[in-house]
Amino acid sequence: MPNPSLDTSRIRAISIDLDDTLWPIWPTITRAESVLLDWLTHHAPATAALFSDTEALRAIRNQMASLRPDLKGDLSALRRESIRLALTQAGDEPVLAEPAFDLFFAERQRVELFDDAHDTLAFLSARYPVVAVSNGNADVHRIGIGHYFRHSISASDFGIAKPDVRIFHAAASAADVQPHEVLHVGDDATLDAQGALNAGMQAVWINSANHPWPHGGVQPHATVGSLTALCQLLS
């Protein structure tokens, strides 16, 4: 089906994804895992020896995701319990999971925003109420961008993750508008664009890698290659 045209006159609020939309997430996670591993070397050496690289830490996180599917939408709890599992398997004190996670979480907030992220958020927030909608556990206030947002909704706190329409509808309620008055912006074709479309919103897909649209039927109202291009679209 043809790409529907974006109707800017309908937009009364913006909802926007965080990870990989405003900053690249994997460099951040890789660094946080390295900091965690260094901490374990000093405080839980048996665990550090058993899980001696970030790939091993990621593997036990994936194991925990299989063991505890109920934690799928709460990445903080998933990471904390995966650390606890690693400590237990190595024979270290499981109670160390709390300070270990706190260290990891603090490092996870040290993101490097895309060059045009601040300008984009300033542009959007000057025109609309902006609501962050994320399946991740980034804290916009700890990152230092909280002043751009009317509200921030994470799957960890809300209990429901994208692409479920309920988290998108919660974003509309947080902005005090109806779903059809919201433009959702995000990098993930399924979680962001398709989810927003299913929720009755307009959607802009940020597709910097120029991937083909993976779903049949209605496409996003617009596809752009960058945040700067988004601002140009809305100017």
Coordinates of N, CA, C and O in Angstrom, one line a residue, residues 22-125:
L22 N 17.6 8.5 20.1 CA 18.3 9.7 20.6 C 19.8 9.5 20.8 O 20.5 10.4 20.8
W23 N 20.1 8.2 21.0 CA 21.5 7.8 21.2 C 21.7 6.4 20.7 O 20.7 5.6 20.8
P24 N 22.9 6.0 20.4 CA 23.2 4.5 20.1 C 23.3 3.8 21.4 O 24.1 4.1 22.3
I25 N 22.5 2.7 21.5 CA 22.5 2.0 22.8 C 23.6 1.0 23.1 O 24.1 0.9 24.2
W26 N 24.1 0.3 22.0 CA 25.0 -0.8 22.3 C 26.3 -0.3 22.8 O 27.0 -1.0 23.7
P27 N 26.9 0.8 22.3 CA 28.1 1.2 22.9 C 28.0 1.5 24.4 O 28.9 1.3 25.2
T28 N 26.8 2.0 24.8 CA 26.5 2.3 26.2 C 26.5 1.0 27.0 O 27.1 0.9 28.1
I29 N 25.7 0.0 26.5 CA 25.6 -1.2 27.3 C 26.9 -2.0 27.4 O 27.3 -2.5 28.4
T30 N 27.7 -2.0 26.3 CA 29.0 -2.6 26.3 C 29.9 -2.0 27.3 O 30.6 -2.7 28.1
R31 N 29.9 -0.7 27.4 CA 30.8 0.0 28.4 C 30.3 -0.3 29.8 O 31.1 -0.5 30.7
A32 N 28.9 -0.3 30.0 CA 28.4 -0.5 31.3 C 28.7 -2.0 31.8 O 29.0 -2.2 33.0
E33 N 28.7 -2.9 30.8 CA 29.0 -4.3 31.2 C 30.5 -4.4 31.5 O 30.9 -5.2 32.4
S34 N 31.4 -3.6 30.8 CA 32.8 -3.6 31.2 C 33.1 -3.1 32.5 O 33.9 -3.6 33.3
V35 N 32.4 -2.0 32.9 CA 32.5 -1.4 34.2 C 32.0 -2.4 35.3 O 32.6 -2.6 36.4
L36 N 30.9 -3.1 35.0 CA 30.4 -4.1 35.9 C 31.4 -5.3 36.1 O 31.6 -5.7 37.2
L37 N 32.0 -5.7 35.0 CA 33.0 -6.8 35.1 C 34.2 -6.4 35.9 O 34.7 -7.2 36.7
D38 N 34.6 -5.2 35.8 CA 35.7 -4.7 36.5 C 35.4 -4.6 38.0 O 36.2 -5.0 38.9
W39 N 34.2 -4.2 38.3 CA 33.7 -4.2 39.7 C 33.7 -5.6 40.3 O 34.1 -5.8 41.5
L40 N 33.2 -6.5 39.5 CA 33.1 -7.9 40.0 C 34.5 -8.5 40.3 O 34.7 -9.3 41.2
T41 N 35.5 -8.1 39.5 CA 36.8 -8.5 39.6 C 37.4 -8.2 41.0 O 38.1 -9.0 41.7
H42 N 36.9 -7.1 41.6 CA 37.4 -6.6 42.9 C 36.5 -7.1 44.0 O 37.0 -7.2 45.1
H43 N 35.2 -7.3 43.8 CA 34.3 -7.5 44.8 C 33.7 -9.0 44.8 O 33.2 -9.4 45.8
A44 N 33.8 -9.6 43.7 CA 33.3 -11.0 43.5 C 34.1 -11.7 42.5 O 33.7 -12.0 41.4
P45 N 35.4 -12.0 42.9 CA 36.4 -12.5 41.9 C 36.0 -13.9 41.3 O 36.3 -14.1 40.2
A46 N 35.3 -14.7 42.1 CA 34.9 -16.0 41.5 C 33.9 -15.8 40.4 O 33.9 -16.5 39.3
T47 N 33.0 -14.8 40.5 CA 32.0 -14.5 39.5 C 32.7 -13.9 38.3 O 32.4 -14.2 37.1
A48 N 33.7 -13.0 38.5 CA 34.4 -12.4 37.4 C 35.2 -13.4 36.7 O 35.4 -13.3 35.4
A49 N 35.7 -14.5 37.4 CA 36.5 -15.5 36.7 C 35.5 -16.4 35.9 O 35.9 -16.8 34.7
L50 N 34.3 -16.7 36.4 CA 33.4 -17.5 35.7 C 32.7 -16.8 34.5 O 32.5 -17.5 33.5
F51 N 32.5 -15.5 34.7 CA 31.9 -14.7 33.6 C 33.0 -13.7 33.2 O 32.9 -12.5 33.6
S52 N 33.9 -14.1 32.4 CA 35.2 -13.3 32.3 C 35.1 -12.3 31.2 O 36.1 -11.6 30.9
D53 N 34.0 -12.2 30.5 CA 33.9 -11.1 29.4 C 32.4 -10.7 29.3 O 31.5 -11.3 29.9
T54 N 32.2 -9.6 28.5 CA 30.9 -9.1 28.4 C 29.9 -10.0 27.7 O 28.7 -10.0 28.0
E55 N 30.5 -10.9 26.8 CA 29.6 -11.8 26.1 C 29.0 -12.8 27.1 O 27.9 -13.2 27.0
A56 N 29.8 -13.3 28.1 CA 29.3 -14.2 29.1 C 28.3 -13.5 30.0 O 27.3 -14.2 30.4
L57 N 28.5 -12.3 30.3 CA 27.5 -11.5 31.1 C 26.2 -11.4 30.3 O 25.1 -11.6 30.9
R58 N 26.3 -11.2 29.0 CA 25.1 -11.1 28.2 C 24.4 -12.4 28.0 O 23.2 -12.5 28.0
A59 N 25.2 -13.5 28.0 CA 24.6 -14.8 27.9 C 23.8 -15.2 29.1 O 22.7 -15.7 29.0
I60 N 24.3 -14.8 30.3 CA 23.5 -15.2 31.5 C 22.3 -14.3 31.6 O 21.3 -14.7 32.2
R61 N 22.4 -13.1 31.1 CA 21.2 -12.2 31.0 C 20.1 -12.9 30.1 O 19.0 -12.9 30.5
N62 N 20.5 -13.4 29.0 CA 19.6 -14.1 28.1 C 19.0 -15.3 28.8 O 17.9 -15.7 28.6
Q63 N 19.9 -16.0 29.6 CA 19.4 -17.2 30.3 C 18.3 -16.8 31.3 O 17.3 -17.5 31.5
M64 N 18.6 -15.7 32.0 CA 17.6 -15.2 33.0 C 16.3 -14.8 32.3 O 15.2 -15.0 32.8
A65 N 16.4 -14.2 31.1 CA 15.2 -13.9 30.3 C 14.3 -15.1 30.0 O 13.1 -15.1 30.0
S66 N 15.0 -16.3 29.8 CA 14.3 -17.5 29.5 C 13.7 -18.1 30.8 O 12.6 -18.6 30.8
L67 N 14.4 -17.9 31.9 CA 14.0 -18.5 33.2 C 12.8 -17.6 33.8 O 11.9 -18.2 34.4
R68 N 12.9 -16.3 33.5 CA 11.9 -15.4 34.1 C 11.2 -14.6 33.0 O 11.5 -13.4 32.9
P69 N 10.3 -15.2 32.2 CA 9.7 -14.4 31.1 C 8.8 -13.3 31.7 O 8.5 -12.3 30.9
D70 N 8.5 -13.4 32.9 CA 7.7 -12.3 33.6 C 8.5 -11.0 33.7 O 7.9 -9.9 33.9
L71 N 9.8 -11.1 33.5 CA 10.6 -9.9 33.6 C 10.9 -9.2 32.3 O 11.7 -8.3 32.2
K72 N 10.3 -9.8 31.2 CA 10.6 -9.3 29.9 C 10.5 -7.8 29.7 O 11.3 -7.1 29.0
G73 N 9.5 -7.2 30.4 CA 9.2 -5.8 30.2 C 9.9 -5.0 31.2 O 9.8 -3.7 31.2
D74 N 10.7 -5.6 32.1 CA 11.4 -4.8 33.2 C 12.9 -5.1 33.1 O 13.4 -6.0 33.7
L75 N 13.6 -4.3 32.3 CA 15.0 -4.6 32.0 C 15.9 -4.4 33.2 O 16.9 -5.0 33.3
S76 N 15.5 -3.5 34.1 CA 16.2 -3.3 35.3 C 16.2 -4.6 36.2 O 17.2 -5.1 36.6
A77 N 15.0 -5.1 36.4 CA 14.9 -6.3 37.2 C 15.6 -7.5 36.5 O 16.2 -8.3 37.2
L78 N 15.5 -7.6 35.2 CA 16.1 -8.6 34.4 C 17.6 -8.6 34.6 O 18.3 -9.6 34.9
R79 N 18.2 -7.4 34.5 CA 19.6 -7.3 34.7 C 20.1 -7.6 36.1 O 21.0 -8.3 36.3
R80 N 19.3 -7.1 37.1 CA 19.7 -7.3 38.5 C 19.6 -8.8 38.8 O 20.5 -9.3 39.5
E81 N 18.6 -9.5 38.3 CA 18.5 -10.9 38.7 C 19.5 -11.7 37.9 O 19.9 -12.8 38.4
S82 N 19.9 -11.3 36.7 CA 20.9 -12.0 36.0 C 22.3 -11.9 36.7 O 23.0 -12.9 36.8
I83 N 22.5 -10.8 37.3 CA 23.7 -10.6 38.1 C 23.7 -11.5 39.3 O 24.6 -12.2 39.7
R84 N 22.5 -11.5 40.0 CA 22.3 -12.4 41.1 C 22.5 -13.9 40.8 O 23.2 -14.6 41.5
L85 N 22.1 -14.3 39.6 CA 22.2 -15.7 39.2 C 23.7 -16.0 38.9 O 24.2 -17.0 39.3
A86 N 24.4 -15.0 38.3 CA 25.9 -15.2 38.1 C 26.6 -15.3 39.4 O 27.5 -16.2 39.5
L87 N 26.3 -14.5 40.4 CA 26.9 -14.6 41.7 C 26.7 -15.9 42.3 O 27.6 -16.5 42.9
T88 N 25.4 -16.4 42.3 CA 25.0 -17.6 42.9 C 25.8 -18.8 42.2 O 26.3 -19.7 42.9
Q89 N 25.8 -18.8 40.9 CA 26.5 -19.9 40.2 C 28.0 -20.0 40.5 O 28.6 -21.0 40.6
A90 N 28.6 -18.8 40.8 CA 30.0 -18.7 41.1 C 30.3 -19.0 42.5 O 31.5 -19.1 42.9
G91 N 29.3 -19.0 43.4 CA 29.5 -19.1 44.8 C 29.8 -17.9 45.6 O 30.2 -17.9 46.8
D92 N 29.6 -16.7 45.0 CA 29.8 -15.4 45.7 C 28.4 -15.1 46.3 O 27.4 -15.7 46.1
E93 N 28.5 -14.0 47.1 CA 27.3 -13.6 47.9 C 26.2 -13.0 46.9 O 26.5 -12.0 46.3
P94 N 25.0 -13.6 46.9 CA 24.0 -13.0 46.0 C 23.6 -11.6 46.3 O 23.1 -10.8 45.5
V95 N 23.8 -11.2 47.6 CA 23.4 -9.8 48.0 C 24.2 -8.8 47.3 O 23.8 -7.6 47.2
L96 N 25.4 -9.2 46.7 CA 26.2 -8.2 45.9 C 25.5 -7.8 44.7 O 26.0 -6.8 44.0
A97 N 24.4 -8.4 44.3 CA 23.7 -8.1 43.1 C 23.2 -6.6 43.2 O 23.1 -5.9 42.1
E98 N 22.8 -6.2 44.4 CA 22.2 -4.8 44.5 C 23.3 -3.7 44.2 O 23.1 -2.9 43.3
P99 N 24.4 -3.7 44.9 CA 25.4 -2.7 44.5 C 26.0 -2.8 43.1 O 26.3 -1.9 42.4
A100 N 26.1 -4.1 42.6 CA 26.6 -4.3 41.3 C 25.6 -3.7 40.2 O 26.1 -3.1 39.3
F101 N 24.3 -4.0 40.5 CA 23.4 -3.4 39.5 C 23.4 -1.9 39.6 O 23.3 -1.2 38.5
D102 N 23.4 -1.3 40.8 CA 23.4 0.1 40.9 C 24.6 0.8 40.1 O 24.4 1.8 39.4
L103 N 25.7 0.1 40.1 CA 26.9 0.6 39.4 C 26.6 0.5 37.9 O 26.8 1.5 37.1
F104 N 26.1 -0.6 37.4 CA 25.8 -0.8 36.0 C 24.7 0.2 35.6 O 24.9 0.8 34.5
F105 N 23.7 0.4 36.4 CA 22.6 1.3 36.0 C 23.1 2.7 35.9 O 22.7 3.4 35.0
A106 N 24.0 3.1 36.8 CA 24.5 4.5 36.7 C 25.3 4.7 35.4 O 25.2 5.7 34.7
E107 N 26.1 3.7 35.0 CA 26.9 3.7 33.8 C 26.0 3.7 32.6 O 26.3 4.3 31.6
R108 N 24.9 3.0 32.7 CA 23.9 2.9 31.6 C 23.3 4.2 31.2 O 22.8 4.5 30.1
Q109 N 23.3 5.1 32.2 CA 22.7 6.5 32.0 C 23.7 7.4 31.3 O 23.3 8.5 30.9
R110 N 25.0 7.0 31.2 CA 26.0 7.9 30.6 C 26.0 7.6 29.0 O 26.9 7.0 28.5
V111 N 25.0 8.1 28.4 CA 24.8 7.9 26.9 C 25.5 9.1 26.2 O 25.7 10.1 26.8
E112 N 25.8 8.8 25.0 CA 26.3 9.9 24.1 C 25.2 10.1 23.0 O 25.0 9.3 22.1
L113 N 24.6 11.2 23.2 CA 23.4 11.5 22.3 C 24.0 11.8 20.8 O 25.1 12.2 20.6
F114 N 23.1 11.4 19.9 CA 23.4 11.8 18.5 C 23.6 13.3 18.4 O 23.0 14.1 19.2
D115 N 24.4 13.7 17.5 CA 24.8 15.1 17.4 C 23.6 16.1 17.3 O 23.7 17.2 17.7
D116 N 22.5 15.6 16.6 CA 21.4 16.5 16.4 C 20.3 16.2 17.5 O 19.2 16.8 17.3
A117 N 20.5 15.5 18.5 CA 19.5 15.1 19.4 C 19.0 16.3 20.3 O 17.8 16.5 20.4
H118 N 19.9 17.1 20.8 CA 19.5 18.2 21.6 C 18.8 19.2 20.8 O 17.7 19.7 21.3
D119 N 19.2 19.5 19.6 CA 18.5 20.5 18.8 C 17.1 20.0 18.4 O 16.2 20.8 18.4
T120 N 17.0 18.7 18.2 CA 15.7 18.1 17.8 C 14.8 18.2 19.0 O 13.6 18.6 18.9
L121 N 15.2 17.8 20.2 CA 14.4 17.9 21.4 C 14.0 19.3 21.7 O 12.8 19.6 22.1
A122 N 14.9 20.3 21.5 CA 14.5 21.7 21.7 C 13.5 22.1 20.7 O 12.5 22.8 21.1
F123 N 13.6 21.7 19.5 CA 12.7 22.0 18.4 C 11.3 21.5 18.7 O 10.3 22.2 18.7
L124 N 11.3 20.2 19.1 CA 10.0 19.5 19.4 C 9.3 20.1 20.6 O 8.1 20.4 20.6
S125 N 10.1 20.2 21.7 CA 9.5 20.7 23.0 C 9.0 22.1 22.9 O 8.2 22.5 23.7

